Amino acid sequence: MVSRFFEEAMESIYMEGKTPVFNMAEGPIPGEMHLSNGQEPCAVGVIAHLTAGDIVTATHRPHHQAIAKGVDLDKMAAEIFGKKTGLSGGRGGHMHIFDADVNFACSGIIGQGMGPAVGAALSRKMRGEDGVAVAFLGEGAVNQGAFHESLNLASVWKLPVIFVVEDNAWGISVSKKQSTAVEHNAVRAQAYNMPGRFIADNDPIALFDVAGVAIEAARAGHGPTLIEVETYRLAGHFMGDAEDYRPEGEIDGLKAKDPILVMKKRLINDGLLTEDQHTALSDKAKARVDAAITFARESDFPAPEEALEKVFV
Amino acid sequence: MENERKLTIARAMAEATAQEMRRDNSVFVMGEDIGQLGGVYGNTRGLWKEFGPERVRDTPISETAFIGAAVGAAQDGMRPVVELMFVDFFGVCMDAIYNLMAKNIYFSGGKFKVPMVLMTSVGGGYSDGGQHSQCLYGTFAHLPGMKVICPSNAYDAKGMMIEAIRDDSPVVYMYHKGLQGMGWLGTESGATVHTPSEDYTVPFGKAKVVREGGDVTLVGIGMSVHDSLKAAEKLESQGVSAEVVDLRSLVPLDRDTVFNSVAKTGRLIVVDEDYKSFGLTGEIITTIAERDISVLKASPQRVAYPDIPIPFSRPMERFALPNPDKIVAAYNEMN
């Protein structure tokens, strides 16, 4: 819920200064903005098994993964606003969320978080230290060389790494059907001699169970797993995306399957949550996000010449 | 020389890496054919036998994955020394190099270190064709976030390898195939020099005046240092005293040493085996032009690779490469 409130805040703040004329360069949050509304289960179902010491590499759409991993929310919001108090003092922005304290790194380039995840897993294996690396990617990334090279390398070296494909069915405007030769990317795991698992219908509980087995196997030295999650991108690829490529009615259909609402209903039906408890949790999450946004808004911009620092260490 | 201990660059690189691996368990090597084979250019010879396949890892032919993996391992506290067999192969893995390796320190505000060495062979002159003979110094030096070095002799090769491994930032360590001292490939004998057995470092960003002179400054790196030294001999026979500057590193670049030399001689010829346009030669001339153009007594000259793909045929390749005679001719055209 923190993630969803965060994205809703991003959605509204992003449009500040961008109406009536949309100009990506304007407003308190300029640049591209890729929201993860609807894809929260992919992050939560996997990262719930991880500790701060485990490694996550994320994508150009990283907010839900970062929040699940425990990236400092204040500093992350400030980074997205380009403020001095941001994770990297404003040098990275929304597609480059890095938090060394919780071993979280990003790449805005499709598929390019995978190599570093393999390397971090190699590092832990070589040092004999506990640690699993999880590389998140979209279904569009599976047609990149990096995907195939990384799966092969992780398997050959039996590394503790999990590859999680968030299949939202769309690579910007090109559908998976148009771009991908197999119906389920999980089958590609066979080519690299590792388990491949498919999670239908954005189900966080099913994912949690499968990820638990995969992560336990990785920690025990049994090597990598590929997990494919059927998920739903409730927003455009980026803010300002007119989404003309979607078939009519698709978004309404997806909104009916909004995983936050589905999960709430499921927990209440199962007697695990009451309306009051839900309201309390929701209020708490909202307050956390509000505090982060306030922190970001009130923080100062970096001195422009700080841009020249931190190229090398 | 008493107690002289001549090593090839290949052996100097391997010795430096071995010494660092003994000193620091986080140092490891990976790349194609760097294990039992000892590297196509001999620069990892002996490491596999001493340290075993865990720390000296042969990789699949997957540069995107293993260079990306080096970035992830470096961020996680290891010190990988990773090999891109030929610099020409950067086309299949440049994202891992310039978007990950070179930018993650900056994107993390300096909180992630990326202590890795990317060693890669450069240079031609042996008819290996246009995808196995390039230098590309300028291509790498142009992109911010990585140090770029190239030793011209074994002493520097060892000291710069140790410096590179200990650096917390990424270093692209370019070594010229024609200087490696491989038995199966002709080599420049001037690169095989006395190399101390103990460990030592050669700092980056410090060019070296390898020959003093008063009439003209010849600036080069790697192989072009040796071309310049031979040209200086020829010039001496016509009564011209040439100073030769070995840049040793492009990033950081020692502009002071270049400027001070040119301020003394008043003439500048830049020699480069990399492509002529938009590269090293232009950058060196700019260093003088921006600081004080009045020190120049004549227009600076450049002897560099023409802007063509590298041809296979021996006479065509030799025609295109820099050589001492071209440098002498360039001097004689200056006044």
XYZ file of C-alpha atoms in Angstrom:
648
model
C 0.000 0.000 0.000
C 2.955 2.322 0.643
C 4.019 1.685 -2.912
C 0.575 2.414 -4.333
C 0.173 5.617 -2.324
C 3.654 6.614 -3.389
C 2.802 6.096 -7.063
C -0.475 7.970 -6.678
C 1.434 10.857 -5.141
C 3.947 10.699 -7.994
C 1.117 10.692 -10.510
C -0.432 13.821 -9.146
C 2.765 15.722 -8.378
C 4.214 14.808 -11.751
C 1.383 16.661 -13.471
C 2.058 19.830 -11.450
C 3.433 22.396 -13.860
C 2.574 20.187 -16.826
C -0.936 21.499 -17.491
C -2.501 22.761 -19.650
C 0.532 22.138 -21.861
C 2.337 18.876 -21.182
C 6.067 19.469 -21.156
C 8.130 16.695 -19.651
C 10.816 19.128 -18.603
C 8.480 21.169 -16.375
C 7.143 20.791 -12.846
C 8.643 19.595 -9.563
C 9.337 16.141 -11.038
C 10.691 16.548 -14.574
C 11.826 13.788 -16.913
C 10.309 10.432 -17.659
C 8.167 8.755 -15.010
C 7.422 5.028 -15.103
C 4.840 4.063 -12.497
C 4.385 0.591 -11.094
C 0.670 0.732 -10.229
C -0.639 -2.801 -10.485
C 2.761 -4.483 -10.427
C 3.226 -4.333 -6.650
C 2.688 -8.093 -6.091
C 5.824 -8.901 -8.133
C 8.024 -6.972 -5.738
C 6.303 -7.852 -2.482
C 5.924 -11.571 -3.169
C 9.639 -11.996 -3.714
C 11.321 -9.378 -1.549
C 9.373 -10.430 1.561
C 11.891 -13.300 1.727
C 14.956 -11.067 1.579
C 16.995 -9.277 4.207
C 18.757 -5.933 3.852
C 21.950 -7.857 3.114
C 20.488 -9.514 0.028
C 20.832 -7.766 -3.314
C 18.179 -6.413 -5.649
C 18.780 -4.939 -9.083
C 15.838 -3.045 -10.494
C 14.644 -1.569 -13.742
C 13.505 1.740 -15.182
C 10.275 1.090 -13.249
C 11.807 0.630 -9.797
C 9.621 2.259 -7.139
C 7.690 -0.799 -5.960
C 10.869 -2.873 -5.848
C 12.735 -0.175 -3.941
C 9.977 0.318 -1.397
C 9.661 -3.427 -0.825
C 13.439 -3.677 -0.343
C 13.394 -0.996 2.335
C 15.098 1.797 0.423
C 14.896 4.966 2.520
C 11.598 6.478 1.394
C 12.443 10.070 2.298
C 15.718 9.985 0.407
C 14.128 8.185 -2.523
C 11.390 10.809 -2.825
C 14.002 13.551 -2.565
C 16.060 11.886 -5.293
C 13.028 11.851 -7.592
C 12.573 15.559 -6.918
C 16.286 16.118 -7.714
C 17.094 17.343 -4.220
C 20.370 17.468 -2.327
C 18.979 15.123 0.319
C 18.230 12.464 -2.312
C 19.888 9.068 -2.332
C 22.610 10.317 -4.658
C 22.142 14.044 -4.177
C 20.061 14.347 -7.326
C 22.551 12.769 -9.715
C 20.422 9.736 -10.515
C 16.713 10.465 -10.536
C 13.766 8.133 -10.806
C 15.429 5.526 -13.071
C 18.644 5.376 -11.029
C 17.672 4.528 -7.477
C 20.748 3.319 -5.570
C 20.811 2.600 -1.835
C 23.991 0.895 -0.658
C 22.554 0.452 2.857
C 20.060 -2.130 1.580
C 22.052 -3.332 -1.464
C 19.685 -1.873 -4.007
C 20.828 -0.856 -7.496
C 19.129 0.043 -10.746
C 19.606 0.386 -14.433
C 17.370 2.324 -16.763
C 18.530 0.161 -19.665
C 16.418 -2.895 -20.463
C 17.906 -6.129 -19.112
C 21.055 -4.513 -17.787
C 20.399 -5.105 -14.113
C 20.898 -8.802 -14.742
C 24.683 -8.918 -15.135
C 25.272 -7.019 -11.893
C 22.886 -9.344 -10.036
C 24.846 -12.338 -11.320
C 28.064 -10.636 -10.199
C 26.779 -9.816 -6.734
C 25.715 -13.449 -6.351
C 29.165 -14.523 -7.515
C 30.714 -12.214 -4.947
C 28.754 -13.829 -2.118
C 29.521 -17.311 -3.340
C 33.241 -16.623 -3.634
C 33.406 -15.139 -0.154
C 31.268 -17.883 1.320
C 28.855 -15.264 2.642
C 25.112 -15.591 2.775
C 23.202 -13.592 0.222
C 20.818 -13.964 -2.675
C 20.592 -11.556 -5.591
C 17.278 -10.859 -7.291
C 17.196 -9.272 -10.729
C 13.851 -7.784 -11.721
C 13.073 -7.314 -15.381
C 10.117 -6.731 -17.627
C 8.889 -9.220 -20.196
C 10.370 -6.977 -22.875
C 13.851 -7.709 -21.525
C 13.711 -11.406 -22.345
C 14.548 -10.700 -25.957
C 17.767 -8.921 -25.008
C 21.123 -10.688 -25.191
C 21.731 -9.746 -21.565
C 18.866 -12.036 -20.506
C 20.237 -15.104 -22.240
C 23.864 -14.455 -21.327
C 23.014 -13.840 -17.684
C 20.808 -16.907 -17.278
C 23.454 -19.091 -18.833
C 26.262 -17.663 -16.714
C 24.266 -17.920 -13.487
C 23.431 -21.521 -14.266
C 26.931 -22.566 -15.340
C 28.326 -21.127 -12.117
C 25.337 -22.252 -9.986
C 24.915 -18.838 -8.426
C 22.364 -17.731 -5.826
C 20.353 -15.455 -8.092
C 16.656 -15.225 -8.912
C 15.399 -13.660 -12.123
C 11.907 -12.223 -11.851
C 10.088 -11.328 -15.059
C 7.267 -8.876 -14.477
C 5.126 -9.667 -17.486
C 2.766 -6.734 -17.957
C 2.219 -7.807 -21.573
C 3.408 -4.532 -23.067
C 6.876 -3.288 -24.106
C 5.762 0.341 -24.290
C 3.316 -0.091 -27.205
C 4.396 -3.463 -28.579
C 2.570 -6.443 -27.172
C 4.289 -9.583 -26.011
C 2.475 -11.485 -28.774
C 4.162 -9.307 -31.378
C 7.608 -9.533 -29.857
C 8.082 -12.867 -28.192
C 8.220 -16.346 -29.714
C 6.992 -18.205 -26.641
C 3.773 -17.756 -24.732
C 5.416 -18.118 -21.344
C 8.940 -16.923 -20.712
C 9.248 -19.329 -17.813
C 9.851 -22.084 -20.376
C 13.069 -20.368 -21.379
C 14.558 -21.539 -18.085
C 14.798 -25.027 -19.582
C 17.326 -23.769 -22.102
C 19.554 -22.797 -19.202
C 19.031 -25.856 -17.064
C 17.275 -24.088 -14.219
C 13.748 -24.221 -12.796
C 11.215 -21.933 -14.465
C 8.020 -20.994 -12.677
C 4.942 -19.183 -13.928
C 2.662 -17.242 -11.584
C -0.753 -16.470 -13.037
C -2.991 -13.509 -12.356
C -0.620 -11.303 -10.369
C -1.068 -13.459 -7.278
C 1.249 -12.345 -4.459
C 0.588 -15.372 -2.268
C 1.355 -17.900 -5.003
C 4.448 -15.868 -5.874
C 5.490 -15.734 -2.224
C 5.366 -19.524 -2.032
C 7.279 -20.106 -5.258
C 9.848 -17.403 -4.488
C 10.368 -18.907 -1.040
C 11.313 -22.245 -2.531
C 13.545 -20.617 -5.120
C 15.347 -18.416 -2.618
C 15.826 -21.265 -0.187
C 17.320 -23.356 -2.992
C 19.605 -20.498 -3.966
C 20.801 -20.071 -0.382
C 21.454 -23.792 -0.177
C 23.745 -23.614 -3.194
C 21.371 -25.157 -5.733
C 21.626 -22.271 -8.175
C 19.263 -19.879 -9.938
C 15.533 -19.871 -10.729
C 13.547 -17.947 -13.317
C 10.130 -16.734 -12.190
C 7.606 -15.184 -14.531
C 4.711 -13.243 -13.059
C 1.637 -12.318 -15.046
C 1.092 -8.782 -13.858
C -0.910 -5.730 -14.821
C 0.348 -2.302 -15.694
C -2.535 -0.091 -14.673
C -0.850 3.082 -15.919
C 0.843 3.995 -19.177
C 4.424 2.980 -19.894
C 5.375 6.472 -18.798
C 3.349 9.417 -17.590
C 1.817 11.135 -20.604
C 1.457 7.881 -22.532
C -1.890 8.108 -24.408
C -2.099 4.294 -24.483
C -3.879 4.237 -27.852
C -2.348 0.827 -28.493
C -4.428 -0.877 -25.817
C -7.516 -2.738 -27.016
C -10.722 -1.040 -25.965
C -11.786 -2.004 -22.477
C -8.438 -3.489 -21.481
C -7.717 -0.914 -18.816
C -11.176 -1.234 -17.267
C -10.684 -4.978 -17.156
C -7.321 -4.598 -15.488
C -8.622 -2.079 -12.969
C -11.194 -4.607 -11.895
C -8.247 -6.846 -11.089
C -6.324 -4.148 -9.188
C -4.142 -6.258 -6.893
C -4.481 -3.911 -3.926
C -8.272 -4.239 -3.993
C -8.159 -7.960 -4.757
C -5.830 -8.568 -1.830
C -7.959 -6.537 0.532
C -11.047 -8.487 -0.427
C -9.218 -11.781 -0.120
C -7.861 -11.017 3.341
C -11.236 -9.835 4.590
C -13.017 -12.871 3.110
C -10.472 -15.155 4.714
C -11.041 -13.463 8.054
C -7.433 -12.282 8.258
C -8.246 -8.579 8.103
C -11.074 -6.338 9.246
C -12.203 -3.107 7.608
C -10.944 -1.204 10.634
C -7.552 -2.830 10.452
C -7.408 -2.078 6.756
C -8.232 1.553 7.365
C -5.556 1.781 10.033
C -2.940 0.208 7.754
C -3.985 2.408 4.903
C -3.787 5.561 7.023
C -0.358 4.579 8.241
C 0.902 3.947 4.719
C -0.555 7.215 3.497
C 1.065 9.111 6.363
C 4.428 7.536 5.575
C 4.195 8.611 1.949
C 2.995 12.109 2.878
C 5.986 12.512 5.176
C 8.383 11.454 2.411
C 6.809 13.848 -0.085
C 6.970 16.675 2.433
C 10.606 15.875 3.118
C 11.330 15.941 -0.604
C 9.430 19.166 -1.260
C 11.068 20.977 1.635
C 14.599 19.857 0.845
C 16.970 22.164 -0.984
C 18.264 21.631 -4.458
C 21.950 20.776 -4.668
C 24.351 23.538 -5.607
C 24.569 23.177 -9.412
C 28.337 22.721 -9.356
C 27.937 19.616 -7.169
C 27.218 17.971 -10.543
C 30.985 17.878 -11.013
C 31.568 15.690 -7.941
C 31.358 11.922 -7.328
C 32.443 10.851 -10.802
C 35.208 8.833 -9.157
C 35.743 7.663 -5.590
C 72.639 -2.617 -15.508
C 73.324 -4.480 -12.300
C 70.614 -6.866 -11.128
C 68.665 -6.174 -14.261
C 65.408 -8.110 -14.464
C 63.851 -7.663 -17.859
C 60.192 -8.636 -18.215
C 57.756 -8.421 -21.069
C 54.563 -6.404 -20.531
C 52.605 -9.674 -20.498
C 54.699 -11.082 -17.680
C 54.679 -7.810 -15.801
C 50.862 -7.712 -15.905
C 50.603 -11.309 -14.692
C 53.147 -10.741 -11.922
C 51.354 -7.626 -10.702
C 48.004 -9.421 -10.671
C 49.456 -12.423 -8.834
C 51.013 -10.204 -6.177
C 47.727 -8.396 -5.604
C 45.836 -11.712 -5.482
C 48.208 -12.955 -2.784
C 47.765 -9.753 -0.803
C 44.003 -9.381 -1.157
C 41.476 -12.239 -1.347
C 38.877 -10.012 -2.968
C 40.937 -9.778 -6.170
C 39.924 -12.258 -8.859
C 40.243 -12.550 -12.617
C 37.643 -13.457 -15.208
C 37.346 -13.430 -18.952
C 37.668 -15.581 -22.021
C 40.652 -17.961 -22.059
C 42.340 -16.327 -19.089
C 42.478 -19.586 -17.098
C 44.489 -22.576 -18.141
C 45.536 -20.888 -21.375
C 46.902 -17.891 -19.446
C 45.250 -15.288 -21.652
C 45.509 -15.031 -25.413
C 48.137 -12.335 -24.840
C 49.860 -14.021 -21.912
C 48.799 -11.486 -19.330
C 47.287 -14.018 -16.924
C 49.877 -16.753 -17.365
C 50.521 -18.730 -14.199
C 47.517 -17.384 -12.288
C 45.214 -20.357 -12.888
C 47.857 -22.765 -11.628
C 48.540 -20.760 -8.484
C 45.025 -19.606 -7.598
C 42.743 -22.179 -9.218
C 39.570 -21.881 -11.279
C 37.504 -20.168 -8.560
C 39.640 -17.030 -8.601
C 40.783 -17.287 -12.201
C 37.519 -17.863 -14.028
C 37.172 -18.736 -17.660
C 33.867 -17.349 -18.878
C 31.496 -18.196 -21.680
C 31.662 -15.851 -24.665
C 29.164 -13.537 -22.983
C 30.804 -10.153 -22.507
C 27.573 -8.411 -21.561
C 26.970 -10.865 -18.738
C 30.465 -11.168 -17.346
C 31.382 -7.486 -17.540
C 28.009 -6.665 -15.994
C 28.778 -9.325 -13.389
C 32.114 -7.671 -12.659
C 30.246 -4.435 -11.924
C 27.916 -6.235 -9.518
C 30.779 -8.070 -7.827
C 32.791 -4.844 -7.504
C 29.817 -3.045 -5.940
C 29.526 -5.947 -3.522
C 33.105 -5.620 -2.277
C 35.178 -7.693 -4.682
C 37.986 -6.413 -6.925
C 37.490 -8.107 -10.280
C 40.094 -7.913 -13.006
C 38.093 -8.691 -16.111
C 39.330 -9.124 -19.637
C 37.742 -7.989 -22.875
C 39.952 -9.999 -25.207
C 40.037 -7.389 -27.979
C 38.882 -3.822 -27.469
C 37.121 -4.212 -30.820
C 34.600 -6.461 -29.050
C 33.231 -3.564 -27.004
C 30.336 -3.411 -29.440
C 28.635 -6.383 -27.807
C 28.979 -5.147 -24.219
C 29.356 -1.385 -24.175
C 26.262 -0.890 -22.034
C 27.859 -2.791 -19.173
C 30.962 -0.626 -19.598
C 29.728 2.903 -20.100
C 26.240 2.806 -18.593
C 26.962 0.572 -15.578
C 30.684 0.421 -14.786
C 31.300 4.078 -15.527
C 28.122 5.558 -14.054
C 27.146 3.622 -10.953
C 29.492 5.559 -8.662
C 27.886 8.789 -9.825
C 24.327 7.466 -9.723
C 24.881 6.330 -6.144
C 26.380 9.644 -5.085
C 29.660 7.870 -4.376
C 28.092 5.344 -2.003
C 28.808 2.380 -4.259
C 32.437 1.869 -5.186
C 33.229 0.089 -8.450
C 36.784 -1.184 -7.952
C 37.283 -3.131 -11.161
C 39.890 -3.331 -13.877
C 38.795 -3.926 -17.453
C 41.905 -5.026 -19.318
C 41.734 -5.145 -23.058
C 44.128 -5.614 -25.953
C 44.497 -2.883 -28.564
C 46.430 -2.167 -31.720
C 47.251 -3.628 -35.080
C 50.150 -3.915 -37.449
C 49.916 -7.667 -37.961
C 47.145 -7.985 -40.555
C 44.379 -9.028 -38.184
C 41.793 -7.020 -40.077
C 39.421 -4.272 -39.123
C 37.639 -5.953 -36.190
C 40.768 -7.090 -34.324
C 43.230 -4.226 -34.725
C 41.719 -1.039 -33.372
C 42.961 1.122 -30.494
C 39.831 3.127 -29.625
C 41.654 5.114 -26.934
C 39.587 8.158 -27.719
C 36.278 6.305 -27.663
C 36.790 5.190 -24.081
C 38.512 8.346 -22.850
C 35.634 10.405 -24.222
C 33.097 8.771 -21.927
C 33.197 10.009 -18.334
C 33.461 7.769 -15.293
C 36.310 5.440 -16.165
C 40.047 5.882 -15.963
C 41.822 4.966 -19.186
C 45.468 3.965 -19.275
C 47.955 2.306 -21.616
C 51.513 1.414 -20.605
C 54.365 1.538 -23.131
C 56.766 -0.707 -21.196
C 56.860 -3.470 -18.608
C 57.908 -1.265 -15.681
C 54.828 0.934 -16.121
C 52.668 -2.092 -16.959
C 53.338 -3.653 -13.572
C 53.054 -0.502 -11.506
C 49.912 0.634 -13.297
C 48.254 -2.773 -12.896
C 48.799 -2.662 -9.139
C 47.565 0.931 -9.069
C 44.493 -0.094 -11.102
C 43.594 -3.031 -8.868
C 43.835 -0.871 -5.737
C 41.731 1.927 -7.240
C 38.138 2.137 -5.985
C 37.003 3.458 -9.370
C 36.890 1.510 -12.639
C 40.026 1.463 -14.762
C 40.218 0.504 -18.439
C 43.678 -0.990 -18.793
C 44.584 -1.061 -22.493
C 47.622 -3.053 -23.535
C 49.069 -2.968 -27.021
C 49.458 -6.372 -28.657
C 52.617 -5.259 -30.432
C 54.274 -4.519 -27.083
C 53.272 -7.683 -25.229
C 56.389 -9.715 -25.991
C 54.523 -12.757 -27.262
C 56.670 -15.372 -28.949
C 54.204 -15.740 -31.786
C 53.720 -12.073 -32.568
C 56.456 -9.628 -33.456
C 57.152 -7.296 -30.579
C 58.733 -3.964 -29.836
C 61.896 -4.739 -27.903
C 61.888 -1.341 -26.195
C 58.842 -2.419 -24.162
C 60.732 -5.200 -22.395
C 62.556 -3.390 -19.622
C 63.850 -3.788 -16.098
C 60.966 -4.519 -13.750
C 61.493 -4.812 -9.997
C 60.249 -7.990 -8.348
C 58.652 -6.223 -5.410
C 55.277 -4.522 -5.679
C 55.107 -0.805 -6.486
C 52.615 1.544 -8.072
C 52.826 3.992 -10.950
C 50.267 6.742 -10.336
C 47.729 7.677 -13.015
C 47.633 11.144 -14.506
C 51.382 11.579 -14.612
C 52.914 11.632 -18.073
C 56.606 10.858 -18.371
C 59.231 12.676 -20.385
C 61.015 9.612 -21.751
C 63.514 11.594 -23.805
C 64.522 15.201 -23.290
C 64.951 17.624 -26.149
C 64.604 21.282 -27.024
C 63.299 21.634 -30.582
C 60.048 19.702 -30.796
C 57.746 17.718 -28.488
C 56.479 14.330 -29.654
C 53.495 13.099 -27.632
C 52.304 9.489 -27.734
C 50.882 6.577 -25.793
C 51.557 2.841 -25.996
C 53.084 1.919 -29.353
C 53.273 5.509 -30.562
C 55.792 6.263 -27.789
C 58.173 3.821 -29.440
C 57.492 5.292 -32.876
C 58.257 8.693 -31.395
C 61.509 7.525 -29.791
C 62.681 6.088 -33.109
C 61.690 9.296 -34.874
C 63.658 11.248 -32.281
C 66.765 9.225 -33.149
C 66.304 10.012 -36.811
C 65.725 13.678 -36.086
C 68.881 13.770 -34.004
C 70.867 12.649 -37.036
C 69.581 15.735 -38.838
C 70.512 17.916 -35.891
C 67.056 18.240 -34.319
C 66.564 17.593 -30.622
C 63.168 16.001 -29.937
C 61.522 15.582 -26.550
C 59.217 12.561 -26.182
C 56.287 12.501 -23.755
C 54.660 9.187 -22.848
C 51.137 10.067 -21.710
C 50.655 6.706 -19.926
C 47.123 7.634 -18.934
C 44.416 9.468 -20.866
C 41.997 9.719 -17.963
C 43.215 11.445 -15.924
C 45.293 13.367 -18.451
C 48.488 15.132 -17.381
C 48.014 18.330 -19.322
C 50.716 20.145 -17.335
C 53.569 17.932 -18.482
C 52.441 18.240 -22.106
C 52.079 21.988 -21.848
C 55.394 22.502 -20.084
C 57.208 20.513 -22.728
C 55.605 22.395 -25.597
C 56.230 25.693 -23.819
C 59.905 24.720 -23.838
C 60.195 23.406 -27.416
C 57.551 25.512 -29.162
C 56.622 22.685 -31.496
C 54.190 19.807 -31.088
C 53.574 16.596 -33.008
C 50.984 14.202 -31.575
C 51.331 10.569 -32.621
C 48.405 8.189 -32.283
C 47.478 4.769 -33.635
C 43.805 5.551 -32.972
C 41.609 7.228 -35.580
C 42.566 10.792 -36.314
C 39.327 12.727 -36.038
C 37.582 13.567 -32.768
C 40.229 11.851 -30.674
C 43.447 11.965 -28.687
C 45.446 14.067 -31.138
C 42.844 16.812 -31.195
C 42.583 16.770 -27.402
C 46.331 17.201 -26.909
C 46.514 20.097 -29.355
C 43.525 21.682 -27.642
C 45.379 21.478 -24.338
C 47.965 23.899 -25.724
C 45.518 26.052 -27.655
C 43.262 26.608 -24.650
C 46.041 27.389 -22.206
C 48.401 29.611 -24.176
C 48.598 29.369 -27.927
C 51.488 31.837 -28.014
C 53.957 29.145 -26.907
C 53.640 27.564 -30.355
C 56.269 28.537 -32.929
C 54.541 26.500 -35.646
C 51.183 24.895 -36.274
C 50.955 21.584 -34.413
C 50.903 18.400 -36.461
C 49.336 15.021 -35.967
C 50.427 11.638 -37.185
C 47.408 9.421 -36.628
C 45.362 6.675 -38.206
C 43.374 7.933 -41.194
C 39.602 7.840 -40.759
C 39.154 4.479 -42.451
C 38.396 0.955 -41.226
C 41.681 -0.888 -40.712
C 42.626 -2.694 -43.946
C 43.866 -6.276 -43.981
C 46.413 -6.206 -46.809
C 49.927 -5.668 -45.427
C 50.968 -2.763 -47.670
C 47.645 -1.037 -47.080
C 47.837 -1.438 -43.308
C 51.445 -0.249 -43.200
C 50.474 2.739 -45.317
C 47.832 3.692 -42.758
C 49.792 3.134 -39.518
C 51.916 5.844 -37.921
C 55.661 5.263 -38.198
C 58.900 7.115 -37.417
C 59.351 8.323 -40.991
C 55.914 9.937 -40.981
C 56.844 11.740 -37.768
C 60.109 13.004 -39.256
C 58.231 14.124 -42.365
C 55.699 15.945 -40.207
C 58.527 17.782 -38.462
C 60.142 18.739 -41.738
C 56.869 20.235 -42.916
C 56.622 22.432 -39.828
C 58.355 25.710 -39.520
